[in-house]
PDB file of C-alpha atoms in Angstrom:
ATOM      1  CA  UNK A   1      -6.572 -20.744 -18.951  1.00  0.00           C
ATOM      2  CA  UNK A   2      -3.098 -21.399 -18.083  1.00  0.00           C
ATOM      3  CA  UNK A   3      -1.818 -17.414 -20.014  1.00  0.00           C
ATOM      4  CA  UNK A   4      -4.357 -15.669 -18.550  1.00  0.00           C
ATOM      5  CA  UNK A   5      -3.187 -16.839 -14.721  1.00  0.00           C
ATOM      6  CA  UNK A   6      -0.675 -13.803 -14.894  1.00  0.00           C
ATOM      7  CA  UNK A   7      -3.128 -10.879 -15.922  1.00  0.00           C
ATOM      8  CA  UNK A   8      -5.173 -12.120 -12.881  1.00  0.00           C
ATOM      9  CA  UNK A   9      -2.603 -12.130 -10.385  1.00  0.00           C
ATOM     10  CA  UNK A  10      -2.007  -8.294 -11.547  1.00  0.00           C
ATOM     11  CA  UNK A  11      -5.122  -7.797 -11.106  1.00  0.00           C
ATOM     12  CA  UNK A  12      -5.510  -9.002  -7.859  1.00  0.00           C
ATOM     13  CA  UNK A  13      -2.417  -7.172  -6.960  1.00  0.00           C
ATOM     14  CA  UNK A  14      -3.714  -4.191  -8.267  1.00  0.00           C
ATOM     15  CA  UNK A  15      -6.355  -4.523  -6.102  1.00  0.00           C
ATOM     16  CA  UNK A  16      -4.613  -5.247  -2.861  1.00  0.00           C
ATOM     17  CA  UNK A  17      -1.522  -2.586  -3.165  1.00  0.00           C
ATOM     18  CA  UNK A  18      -1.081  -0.046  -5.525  1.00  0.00           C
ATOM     19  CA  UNK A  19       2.377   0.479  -4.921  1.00  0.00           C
ATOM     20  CA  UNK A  20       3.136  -3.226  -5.270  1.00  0.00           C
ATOM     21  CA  UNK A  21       1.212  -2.872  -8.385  1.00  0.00           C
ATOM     22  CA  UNK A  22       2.906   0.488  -9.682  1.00  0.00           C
ATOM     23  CA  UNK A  23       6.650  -2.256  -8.667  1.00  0.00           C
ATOM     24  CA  UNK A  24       5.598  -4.480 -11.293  1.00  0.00           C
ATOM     25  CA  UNK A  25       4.554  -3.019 -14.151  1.00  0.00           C
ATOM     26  CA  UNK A  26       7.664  -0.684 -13.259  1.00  0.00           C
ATOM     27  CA  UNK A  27       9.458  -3.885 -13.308  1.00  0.00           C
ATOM     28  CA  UNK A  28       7.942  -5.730 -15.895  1.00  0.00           C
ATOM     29  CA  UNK A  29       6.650  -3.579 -18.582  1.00  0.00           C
ATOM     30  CA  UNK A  30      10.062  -2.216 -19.486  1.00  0.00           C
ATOM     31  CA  UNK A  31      11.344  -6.020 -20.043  1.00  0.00           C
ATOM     32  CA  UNK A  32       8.768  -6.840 -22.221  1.00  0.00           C
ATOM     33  CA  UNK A  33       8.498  -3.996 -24.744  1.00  0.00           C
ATOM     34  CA  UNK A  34      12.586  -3.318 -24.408  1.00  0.00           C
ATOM     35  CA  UNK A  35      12.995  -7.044 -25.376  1.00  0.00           C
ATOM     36  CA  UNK A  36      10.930  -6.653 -28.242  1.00  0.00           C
ATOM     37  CA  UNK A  37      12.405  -3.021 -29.300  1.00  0.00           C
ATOM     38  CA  UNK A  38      15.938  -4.817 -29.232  1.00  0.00           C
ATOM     39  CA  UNK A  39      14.824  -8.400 -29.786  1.00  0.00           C
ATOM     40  CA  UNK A  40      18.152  -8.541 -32.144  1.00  0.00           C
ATOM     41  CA  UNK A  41      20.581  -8.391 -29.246  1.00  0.00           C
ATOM     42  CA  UNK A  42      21.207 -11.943 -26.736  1.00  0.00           C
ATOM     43  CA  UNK A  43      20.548  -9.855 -24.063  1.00  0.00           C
ATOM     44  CA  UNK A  44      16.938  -8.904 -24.400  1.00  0.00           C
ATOM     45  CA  UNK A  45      16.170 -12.073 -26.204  1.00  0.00           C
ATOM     46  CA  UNK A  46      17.221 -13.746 -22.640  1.00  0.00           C
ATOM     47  CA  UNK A  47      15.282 -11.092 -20.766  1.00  0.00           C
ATOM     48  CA  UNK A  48      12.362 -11.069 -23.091  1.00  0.00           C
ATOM     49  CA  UNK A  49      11.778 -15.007 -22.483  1.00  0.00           C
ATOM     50  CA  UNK A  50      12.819 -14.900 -18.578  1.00  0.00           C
ATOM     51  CA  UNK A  51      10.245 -12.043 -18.354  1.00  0.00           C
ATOM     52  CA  UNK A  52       7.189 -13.946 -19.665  1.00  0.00           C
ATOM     53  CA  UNK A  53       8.369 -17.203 -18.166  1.00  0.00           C
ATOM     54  CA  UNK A  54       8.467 -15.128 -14.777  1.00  0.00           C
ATOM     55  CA  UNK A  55       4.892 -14.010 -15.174  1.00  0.00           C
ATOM     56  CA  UNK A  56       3.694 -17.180 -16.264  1.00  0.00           C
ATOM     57  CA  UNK A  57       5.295 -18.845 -13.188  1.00  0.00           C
ATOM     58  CA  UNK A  58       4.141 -16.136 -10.908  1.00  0.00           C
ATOM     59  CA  UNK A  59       0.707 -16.809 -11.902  1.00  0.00           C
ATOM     60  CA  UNK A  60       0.222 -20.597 -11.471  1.00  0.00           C
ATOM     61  CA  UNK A  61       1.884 -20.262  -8.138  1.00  0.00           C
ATOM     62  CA  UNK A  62      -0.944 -17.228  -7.541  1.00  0.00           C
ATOM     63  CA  UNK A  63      -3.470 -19.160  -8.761  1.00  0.00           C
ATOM     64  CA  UNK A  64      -2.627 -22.008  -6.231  1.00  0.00           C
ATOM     65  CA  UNK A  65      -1.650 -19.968  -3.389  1.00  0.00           C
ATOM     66  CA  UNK A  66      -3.060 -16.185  -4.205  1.00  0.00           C
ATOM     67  CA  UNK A  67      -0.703 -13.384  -2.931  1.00  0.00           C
ATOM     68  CA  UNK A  68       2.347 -16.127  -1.201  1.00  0.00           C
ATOM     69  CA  UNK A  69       5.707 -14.365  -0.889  1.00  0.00           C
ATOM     70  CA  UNK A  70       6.867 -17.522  -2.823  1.00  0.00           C
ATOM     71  CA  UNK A  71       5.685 -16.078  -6.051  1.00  0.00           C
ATOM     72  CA  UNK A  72       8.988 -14.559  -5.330  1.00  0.00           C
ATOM     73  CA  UNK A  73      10.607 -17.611  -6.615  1.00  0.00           C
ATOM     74  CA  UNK A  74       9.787 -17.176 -10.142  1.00  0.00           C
ATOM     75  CA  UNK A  75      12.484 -14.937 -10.535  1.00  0.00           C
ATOM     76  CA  UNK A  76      15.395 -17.728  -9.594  1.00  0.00           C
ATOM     77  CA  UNK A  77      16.356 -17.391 -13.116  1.00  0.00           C
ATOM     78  CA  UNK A  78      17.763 -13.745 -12.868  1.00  0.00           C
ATOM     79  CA  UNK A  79      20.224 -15.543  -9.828  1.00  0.00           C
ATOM     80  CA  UNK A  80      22.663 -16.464 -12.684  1.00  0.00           C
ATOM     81  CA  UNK A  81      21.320 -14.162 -15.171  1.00  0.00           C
ATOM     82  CA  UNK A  82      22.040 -11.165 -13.586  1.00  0.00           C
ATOM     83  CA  UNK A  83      25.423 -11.608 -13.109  1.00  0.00           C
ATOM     84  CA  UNK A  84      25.788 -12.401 -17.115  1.00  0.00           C
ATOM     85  CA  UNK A  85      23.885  -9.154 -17.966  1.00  0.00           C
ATOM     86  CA  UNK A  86      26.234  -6.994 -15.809  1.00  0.00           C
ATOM     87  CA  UNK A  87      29.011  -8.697 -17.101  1.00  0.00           C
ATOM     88  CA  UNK A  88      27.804  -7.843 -21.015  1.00  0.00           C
ATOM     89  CA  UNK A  89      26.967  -4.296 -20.360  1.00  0.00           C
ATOM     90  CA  UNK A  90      30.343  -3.686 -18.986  1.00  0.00           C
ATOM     91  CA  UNK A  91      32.085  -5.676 -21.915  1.00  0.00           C
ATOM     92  CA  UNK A  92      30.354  -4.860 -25.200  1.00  0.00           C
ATOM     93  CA  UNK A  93      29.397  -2.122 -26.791  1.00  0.00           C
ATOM     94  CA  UNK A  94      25.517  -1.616 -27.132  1.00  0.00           C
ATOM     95  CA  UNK A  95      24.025   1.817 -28.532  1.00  0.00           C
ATOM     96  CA  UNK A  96      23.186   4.384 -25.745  1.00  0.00           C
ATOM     97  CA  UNK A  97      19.732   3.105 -25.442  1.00  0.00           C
ATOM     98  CA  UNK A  98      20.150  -0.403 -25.426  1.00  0.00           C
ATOM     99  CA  UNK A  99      22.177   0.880 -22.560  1.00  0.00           C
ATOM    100  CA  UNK A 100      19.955   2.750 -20.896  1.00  0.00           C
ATOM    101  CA  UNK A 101      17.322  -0.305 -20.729  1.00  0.00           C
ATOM    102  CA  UNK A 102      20.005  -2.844 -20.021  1.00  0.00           C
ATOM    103  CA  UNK A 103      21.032  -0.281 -17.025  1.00  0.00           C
ATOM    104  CA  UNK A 104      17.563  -0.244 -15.641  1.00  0.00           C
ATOM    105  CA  UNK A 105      17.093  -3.961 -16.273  1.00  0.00           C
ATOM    106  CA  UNK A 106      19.965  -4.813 -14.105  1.00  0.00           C
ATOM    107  CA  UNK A 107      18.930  -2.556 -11.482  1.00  0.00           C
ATOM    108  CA  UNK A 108      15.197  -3.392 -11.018  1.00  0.00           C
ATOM    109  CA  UNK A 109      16.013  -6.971 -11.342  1.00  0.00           C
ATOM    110  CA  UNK A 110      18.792  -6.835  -8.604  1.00  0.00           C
ATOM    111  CA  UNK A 111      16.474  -4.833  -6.820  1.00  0.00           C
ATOM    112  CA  UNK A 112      13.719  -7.408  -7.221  1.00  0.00           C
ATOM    113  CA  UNK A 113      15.952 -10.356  -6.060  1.00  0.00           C
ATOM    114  CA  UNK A 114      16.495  -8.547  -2.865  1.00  0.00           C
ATOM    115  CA  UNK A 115      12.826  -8.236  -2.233  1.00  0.00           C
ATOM    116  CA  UNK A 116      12.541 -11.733  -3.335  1.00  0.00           C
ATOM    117  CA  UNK A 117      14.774 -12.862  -1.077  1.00  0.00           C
ATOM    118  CA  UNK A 118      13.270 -11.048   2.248  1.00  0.00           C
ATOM    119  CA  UNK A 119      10.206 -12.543   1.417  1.00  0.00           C
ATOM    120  CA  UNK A 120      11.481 -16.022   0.781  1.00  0.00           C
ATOM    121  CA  UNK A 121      13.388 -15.768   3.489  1.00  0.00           C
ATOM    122  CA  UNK A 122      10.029 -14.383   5.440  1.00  0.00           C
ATOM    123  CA  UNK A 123       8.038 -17.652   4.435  1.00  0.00           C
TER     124      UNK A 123
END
């Protein structure tokens, strides 16, 4: 079933690399439950949907092709939404742990895109 193709690729990534594994849910979790903690703020409404359209994306491409560096493309839509988030963290005011989680958002995202792009680049 098409929303179960992402809990397989983590598995199967699980499987292969632990520390790849460890990236992810490092990456991911935090996205998931922040947007829902703050779900009343743009910003993790944007990241909360990105998120789970990322993981959904990442695991049809999985399923077709299991562990391509082009799952790497599921995160194109953090290109221009990165730039937006940085740009609202450093021109509203959000509560210190809104913050915090927008912080590490930005970072593991632009972190992410790097890898992302090495692999694309790679293919």
């Amino acid at each position: 079933m098409f929303l179960l193709e992402p809990f397989r690729m983590i598995a199967d990534i699980g499987r292969a690399s632990r520390v790849v594994h460890f990236w992810g849910g490092g990456l991911n979790i935090p996205q998931v439950i922040g947007g829902l903690i703050f779900i009343a703020h743009v910003e993790a409404q944007l990241i909360l949907v990105v998120s789970i359209l990322a993981l959904l994306v990442a695991g049809q491409i999985h399923k077709r092709s299991p562990f391509s560096r082009l799952i790497g493309l599921c995160h194109i839509p953090w290109v221009p939404l990165l730039p937006w988030l940085v740009y609202r963290i450093a021109n509203f005011e959000h509560s210190v742990w809104l913050d915090v989680w927008l912080y590490y958002t930005a970072i593991t995202i632009a972190v992410s895109l790097g890898f992302d792009a090495m692999d694309v680049y790679r293919y």
